Amino acid sequence: SGIVSPSKLRLKLLHVQKKRREEENAGTACSPLPNENDELEDQ
């Protein structure tokens, strides 16, 4: 049947939220810190 159980919907939602959070963490990790930029400009 095409009916999806609420528990499966919740699991999918949690999975999507977890993936999004991991992507945000990866994005912040990849972006250099402000003081690193200042050091590069000084050199």
mmCIF file with all atom_site columns, N, CA and C in Angstrom:
data_model
loop_
_atom_site.group_PDB
_atom_site.id
_atom_site.type_symbol
_atom_site.label_atom_id
_atom_site.label_alt_id
_atom_site.label_comp_id
_atom_site.label_asym_id
_atom_site.label_entity_id
_atom_site.label_seq_id
_atom_site.pdbx_PDB_ins_code
_atom_site.Cartn_x
_atom_site.Cartn_y
_atom_site.Cartn_z
_atom_site.occupancy
_atom_site.B_iso_or_equiv
_atom_site.pdbx_formal_charge
_atom_site.auth_seq_id
_atom_site.auth_comp_id
_atom_site.auth_asym_id
_atom_site.auth_atom_id
_atom_site.pdbx_PDB_model_num
ATOM 1   N N  . SER A 1 1  ? 0.833  -1.210 0.000  1.00 0.00 ? 1  SER A N  1
ATOM 2   C CA . SER A 1 1  ? 0.000  0.000  0.000  1.00 0.00 ? 1  SER A CA 1
ATOM 3   C C  . SER A 1 1  ? 0.863  1.252  0.000  1.00 0.00 ? 1  SER A C  1
ATOM 4   N N  . GLY A 1 2  ? 0.271  2.388  -0.402 1.00 0.00 ? 2  GLY A N  1
ATOM 5   C CA . GLY A 1 2  ? 1.023  3.636  -0.469 1.00 0.00 ? 2  GLY A CA 1
ATOM 6   C C  . GLY A 1 2  ? 1.035  4.390  0.843  1.00 0.00 ? 2  GLY A C  1
ATOM 7   N N  . ILE A 1 3  ? 0.415  3.802  1.878  1.00 0.00 ? 3  ILE A N  1
ATOM 8   C CA . ILE A 1 3  ? 0.361  4.492  3.174  1.00 0.00 ? 3  ILE A CA 1
ATOM 9   C C  . ILE A 1 3  ? 1.688  4.311  3.914  1.00 0.00 ? 3  ILE A C  1
ATOM 10  N N  . VAL A 1 4  ? 2.269  5.425  4.361  1.00 0.00 ? 4  VAL A N  1
ATOM 11  C CA . VAL A 1 4  ? 3.522  5.363  5.111  1.00 0.00 ? 4  VAL A CA 1
ATOM 12  C C  . VAL A 1 4  ? 3.207  5.529  6.592  1.00 0.00 ? 4  VAL A C  1
ATOM 13  N N  . SER A 1 5  ? 3.771  4.653  7.409  1.00 0.00 ? 5  SER A N  1
ATOM 14  C CA . SER A 1 5  ? 3.506  4.728  8.844  1.00 0.00 ? 5  SER A CA 1
ATOM 15  C C  . SER A 1 5  ? 4.164  5.970  9.443  1.00 0.00 ? 5  SER A C  1
ATOM 16  N N  . PRO A 1 6  ? 3.537  6.578  10.455 1.00 0.00 ? 6  PRO A N  1
ATOM 17  C CA . PRO A 1 6  ? 4.081  7.795  11.080 1.00 0.00 ? 6  PRO A CA 1
ATOM 18  C C  . PRO A 1 6  ? 5.508  7.596  11.594 1.00 0.00 ? 6  PRO A C  1
ATOM 19  N N  . SER A 1 7  ? 5.805  6.403  12.117 1.00 0.00 ? 7  SER A N  1
ATOM 20  C CA . SER A 1 7  ? 7.150  6.163  12.653 1.00 0.00 ? 7  SER A CA 1
ATOM 21  C C  . SER A 1 7  ? 8.192  6.238  11.547 1.00 0.00 ? 7  SER A C  1
ATOM 22  N N  . LYS A 1 8  ? 7.853  5.724  10.365 1.00 0.00 ? 8  LYS A N  1
ATOM 23  C CA . LYS A 1 8  ? 8.799  5.783  9.243  1.00 0.00 ? 8  LYS A CA 1
ATOM 24  C C  . LYS A 1 8  ? 8.973  7.225  8.783  1.00 0.00 ? 8  LYS A C  1
ATOM 25  N N  . LEU A 1 9  ? 7.881  7.993  8.779  1.00 0.00 ? 9  LEU A N  1
ATOM 26  C CA . LEU A 1 9  ? 7.977  9.404  8.392  1.00 0.00 ? 9  LEU A CA 1
ATOM 27  C C  . LEU A 1 9  ? 8.894  10.147 9.358  1.00 0.00 ? 9  LEU A C  1
ATOM 28  N N  . ARG A 1 10 ? 8.748  9.831  10.657 1.00 0.00 ? 10 ARG A N  1
ATOM 29  C CA . ARG A 1 10 ? 9.559  10.504 11.672 1.00 0.00 ? 10 ARG A CA 1
ATOM 30  C C  . ARG A 1 10 ? 11.031 10.127 11.504 1.00 0.00 ? 10 ARG A C  1
ATOM 31  N N  . LEU A 1 11 ? 11.292 8.860  11.228 1.00 0.00 ? 11 LEU A N  1
ATOM 32  C CA . LEU A 1 11 ? 12.672 8.415  11.027 1.00 0.00 ? 11 LEU A CA 1
ATOM 33  C C  . LEU A 1 11 ? 13.296 9.143  9.848  1.00 0.00 ? 11 LEU A C  1
ATOM 34  N N  . LYS A 1 12 ? 12.512 9.276  8.779  1.00 0.00 ? 12 LYS A N  1
ATOM 35  C CA . LYS A 1 12 ? 13.023 9.965  7.584  1.00 0.00 ? 12 LYS A CA 1
ATOM 36  C C  . LYS A 1 12 ? 13.322 11.430 7.910  1.00 0.00 ? 12 LYS A C  1
ATOM 37  N N  . LEU A 1 13 ? 12.423 12.067 8.664  1.00 0.00 ? 13 LEU A N  1
ATOM 38  C CA . LEU A 1 13 ? 12.612 13.473 9.033  1.00 0.00 ? 13 LEU A CA 1
ATOM 39  C C  . LEU A 1 13 ? 13.869 13.635 9.886  1.00 0.00 ? 13 LEU A C  1
ATOM 40  N N  . LEU A 1 14 ? 14.036 12.731 10.855 1.00 0.00 ? 14 LEU A N  1
ATOM 41  C CA . LEU A 1 14 ? 15.217 12.796 11.710 1.00 0.00 ? 14 LEU A CA 1
ATOM 42  C C  . LEU A 1 14 ? 16.482 12.619 10.885 1.00 0.00 ? 14 LEU A C  1
ATOM 43  N N  . HIS A 1 15 ? 16.420 11.702 9.917  1.00 0.00 ? 15 HIS A N  1
ATOM 44  C CA . HIS A 1 15 ? 17.583 11.441 9.061  1.00 0.00 ? 15 HIS A CA 1
ATOM 45  C C  . HIS A 1 15 ? 17.938 12.683 8.247  1.00 0.00 ? 15 HIS A C  1
ATOM 46  N N  . VAL A 1 16 ? 16.917 13.338 7.709  1.00 0.00 ? 16 VAL A N  1
ATOM 47  C CA . VAL A 1 16 ? 17.138 14.548 6.904  1.00 0.00 ? 16 VAL A CA 1
ATOM 48  C C  . VAL A 1 16 ? 17.735 15.651 7.771  1.00 0.00 ? 16 VAL A C  1
ATOM 49  N N  . GLN A 1 17 ? 17.194 15.813 8.986  1.00 0.00 ? 17 GLN A N  1
ATOM 50  C CA . GLN A 1 17 ? 17.704 16.854 9.886  1.00 0.00 ? 17 GLN A CA 1
ATOM 51  C C  . GLN A 1 17 ? 19.156 16.572 10.261 1.00 0.00 ? 17 GLN A C  1
ATOM 52  N N  . LYS A 1 18 ? 19.464 15.280 10.516 1.00 0.00 ? 18 LYS A N  1
ATOM 53  C CA . LYS A 1 18 ? 20.831 14.911 10.888 1.00 0.00 ? 18 LYS A CA 1
ATOM 54  C C  . LYS A 1 18 ? 21.785 15.197 9.741  1.00 0.00 ? 18 LYS A C  1
ATOM 55  N N  . LYS A 1 19 ? 21.361 14.849 8.525  1.00 0.00 ? 19 LYS A N  1
ATOM 56  C CA . LYS A 1 19 ? 22.206 15.069 7.349  1.00 0.00 ? 19 LYS A CA 1
ATOM 57  C C  . LYS A 1 19 ? 22.455 16.563 7.151  1.00 0.00 ? 19 LYS A C  1
ATOM 58  N N  . ARG A 1 20 ? 21.395 17.359 7.318  1.00 0.00 ? 20 ARG A N  1
ATOM 59  C CA . ARG A 1 20 ? 21.520 18.812 7.139  1.00 0.00 ? 20 ARG A CA 1
ATOM 60  C C  . ARG A 1 20 ? 22.490 19.390 8.173  1.00 0.00 ? 20 ARG A C  1
ATOM 61  N N  . ARG A 1 21 ? 22.393 18.886 9.410  1.00 0.00 ? 21 ARG A N  1
ATOM 62  C CA . ARG A 1 21 ? 23.265 19.384 10.473 1.00 0.00 ? 21 ARG A CA 1
ATOM 63  C C  . ARG A 1 21 ? 24.721 19.031 10.166 1.00 0.00 ? 21 ARG A C  1
ATOM 64  N N  . GLU A 1 22 ? 24.942 17.814 9.639  1.00 0.00 ? 22 GLU A N  1
ATOM 65  C CA . GLU A 1 22 ? 26.304 17.398 9.294  1.00 0.00 ? 22 GLU A CA 1
ATOM 66  C C  . GLU A 1 22 ? 26.859 18.278 8.182  1.00 0.00 ? 22 GLU A C  1
ATOM 67  N N  . GLU A 1 23 ? 26.000 18.627 7.220  1.00 0.00 ? 23 GLU A N  1
ATOM 68  C CA . GLU A 1 23 ? 26.440 19.485 6.115  1.00 0.00 ? 23 GLU A CA 1
ATOM 69  C C  . GLU A 1 23 ? 26.799 20.875 6.636  1.00 0.00 ? 23 GLU A C  1
ATOM 70  N N  . GLU A 1 24 ? 26.003 21.378 7.604  1.00 0.00 ? 24 GLU A N  1
ATOM 71  C CA . GLU A 1 24 ? 26.292 22.697 8.178  1.00 0.00 ? 24 GLU A CA 1
ATOM 72  C C  . GLU A 1 24 ? 27.624 22.661 8.927  1.00 0.00 ? 24 GLU A C  1
ATOM 73  N N  . ASN A 1 25 ? 27.858 21.567 9.677  1.00 0.00 ? 25 ASN A N  1
ATOM 74  C CA . ASN A 1 25 ? 29.116 21.427 10.410 1.00 0.00 ? 25 ASN A CA 1
ATOM 75  C C  . ASN A 1 25 ? 30.290 21.375 9.442  1.00 0.00 ? 25 ASN A C  1
ATOM 76  N N  . ALA A 1 26 ? 30.119 20.667 8.343  1.00 0.00 ? 26 ALA A N  1
ATOM 77  C CA . ALA A 1 26 ? 31.181 20.566 7.337  1.00 0.00 ? 26 ALA A CA 1
ATOM 78  C C  . ALA A 1 26 ? 31.432 21.934 6.710  1.00 0.00 ? 26 ALA A C  1
ATOM 79  N N  . GLY A 1 27 ? 30.365 22.696 6.493  1.00 0.00 ? 27 GLY A N  1
ATOM 80  C CA . GLY A 1 27 ? 30.495 24.023 5.893  1.00 0.00 ? 27 GLY A CA 1
ATOM 81  C C  . GLY A 1 27 ? 31.262 24.966 6.803  1.00 0.00 ? 27 GLY A C  1
ATOM 82  N N  . THR A 1 28 ? 30.962 24.938 8.095  1.00 0.00 ? 28 THR A N  1
ATOM 83  C CA . THR A 1 28 ? 31.652 25.826 9.027  1.00 0.00 ? 28 THR A CA 1
ATOM 84  C C  . THR A 1 28 ? 33.097 25.380 9.205  1.00 0.00 ? 28 THR A C  1
ATOM 85  N N  . ALA A 1 29 ? 33.345 24.075 9.095  1.00 0.00 ? 29 ALA A N  1
ATOM 86  C CA . ALA A 1 29 ? 34.705 23.558 9.244  1.00 0.00 ? 29 ALA A CA 1
ATOM 87  C C  . ALA A 1 29 ? 35.564 23.959 8.048  1.00 0.00 ? 29 ALA A C  1
ATOM 88  N N  . CYS A 1 30 ? 34.951 24.011 6.869  1.00 0.00 ? 30 CYS A N  1
ATOM 89  C CA . CYS A 1 30 ? 35.694 24.340 5.647  1.00 0.00 ? 30 CYS A CA 1
ATOM 90  C C  . CYS A 1 30 ? 36.004 25.835 5.579  1.00 0.00 ? 30 CYS A C  1
ATOM 91  N N  . SER A 1 31 ? 35.117 26.662 6.091  1.00 0.00 ? 31 SER A N  1
ATOM 92  C CA . SER A 1 31 ? 35.327 28.111 6.002  1.00 0.00 ? 31 SER A CA 1
ATOM 93  C C  . SER A 1 31 ? 36.410 28.536 6.991  1.00 0.00 ? 31 SER A C  1
ATOM 94  N N  . PRO A 1 32 ? 37.382 29.326 6.566  1.00 0.00 ? 32 PRO A N  1
ATOM 95  C CA . PRO A 1 32 ? 38.470 29.757 7.440  1.00 0.00 ? 32 PRO A CA 1
ATOM 96  C C  . PRO A 1 32 ? 37.971 30.711 8.521  1.00 0.00 ? 32 PRO A C  1
ATOM 97  N N  . LEU A 1 33 ? 38.661 30.709 9.640  1.00 0.00 ? 33 LEU A N  1
ATOM 98  C CA . LEU A 1 33 ? 38.300 31.609 10.735 1.00 0.00 ? 33 LEU A CA 1
ATOM 99  C C  . LEU A 1 33 ? 38.740 33.035 10.399 1.00 0.00 ? 33 LEU A C  1
ATOM 100 N N  . PRO A 1 34 ? 38.075 34.042 10.969 1.00 0.00 ? 34 PRO A N  1
ATOM 101 C CA . PRO A 1 34 ? 38.394 35.448 10.673 1.00 0.00 ? 34 PRO A CA 1
ATOM 102 C C  . PRO A 1 34 ? 39.861 35.780 10.950 1.00 0.00 ? 34 PRO A C  1
ATOM 103 N N  . ASN A 1 35 ? 40.401 35.294 12.075 1.00 0.00 ? 35 ASN A N  1
ATOM 104 C CA . ASN A 1 35 ? 41.785 35.646 12.412 1.00 0.00 ? 35 ASN A CA 1
ATOM 105 C C  . ASN A 1 35 ? 42.764 35.018 11.426 1.00 0.00 ? 35 ASN A C  1
ATOM 106 N N  . GLU A 1 36 ? 42.395 33.895 10.817 1.00 0.00 ? 36 GLU A N  1
ATOM 107 C CA . GLU A 1 36 ? 43.250 33.287 9.790  1.00 0.00 ? 36 GLU A CA 1
ATOM 108 C C  . GLU A 1 36 ? 43.301 34.194 8.559  1.00 0.00 ? 36 GLU A C  1
ATOM 109 N N  . ASN A 1 37 ? 42.167 34.793 8.225  1.00 0.00 ? 37 ASN A N  1
ATOM 110 C CA . ASN A 1 37 ? 42.130 35.718 7.091  1.00 0.00 ? 37 ASN A CA 1
ATOM 111 C C  . ASN A 1 37 ? 43.024 36.928 7.360  1.00 0.00 ? 37 ASN A C  1
ATOM 112 N N  . ASP A 1 38 ? 42.988 37.431 8.593  1.00 0.00 ? 38 ASP A N  1
ATOM 113 C CA . ASP A 1 38 ? 43.803 38.595 8.938  1.00 0.00 ? 38 ASP A CA 1
ATOM 114 C C  . ASP A 1 38 ? 45.289 38.268 8.795  1.00 0.00 ? 38 ASP A C  1
ATOM 115 N N  . GLU A 1 39 ? 45.677 37.056 9.231  1.00 0.00 ? 39 GLU A N  1
ATOM 116 C CA . GLU A 1 39 ? 47.081 36.659 9.136  1.00 0.00 ? 39 GLU A CA 1
ATOM 117 C C  . GLU A 1 39 ? 47.520 36.583 7.677  1.00 0.00 ? 39 GLU A C  1
ATOM 118 N N  . LEU A 1 40 ? 46.639 36.078 6.820  1.00 0.00 ? 40 LEU A N  1
ATOM 119 C CA . LEU A 1 40 ? 46.969 35.979 5.398  1.00 0.00 ? 40 LEU A CA 1
ATOM 120 C C  . LEU A 1 40 ? 47.156 37.370 4.802  1.00 0.00 ? 40 LEU A C  1
ATOM 121 N N  . GLU A 1 41 ? 46.319 38.314 5.208  1.00 0.00 ? 41 GLU A N  1
ATOM 122 C CA . GLU A 1 41 ? 46.404 39.672 4.659  1.00 0.00 ? 41 GLU A CA 1
ATOM 123 C C  . GLU A 1 41 ? 47.684 40.359 5.139  1.00 0.00 ? 41 GLU A C  1
ATOM 124 N N  . ASP A 1 42 ? 48.089 40.082 6.377  1.00 0.00 ? 42 ASP A N  1
ATOM 125 C CA . ASP A 1 42 ? 49.300 40.701 6.910  1.00 0.00 ? 42 ASP A CA 1
ATOM 126 C C  . ASP A 1 42 ? 50.532 40.225 6.145  1.00 0.00 ? 42 ASP A C  1
ATOM 127 N N  . GLN A 1 43 ? 50.540 38.957 5.750  1.00 0.00 ? 43 GLN A N  1
ATOM 128 C CA . GLN A 1 43 ? 51.680 38.427 4.998  1.00 0.00 ? 43 GLN A CA 1
ATOM 129 C C  . GLN A 1 43 ? 51.626 38.981 3.591  1.00 0.00 ? 43 GLN A C  1
#
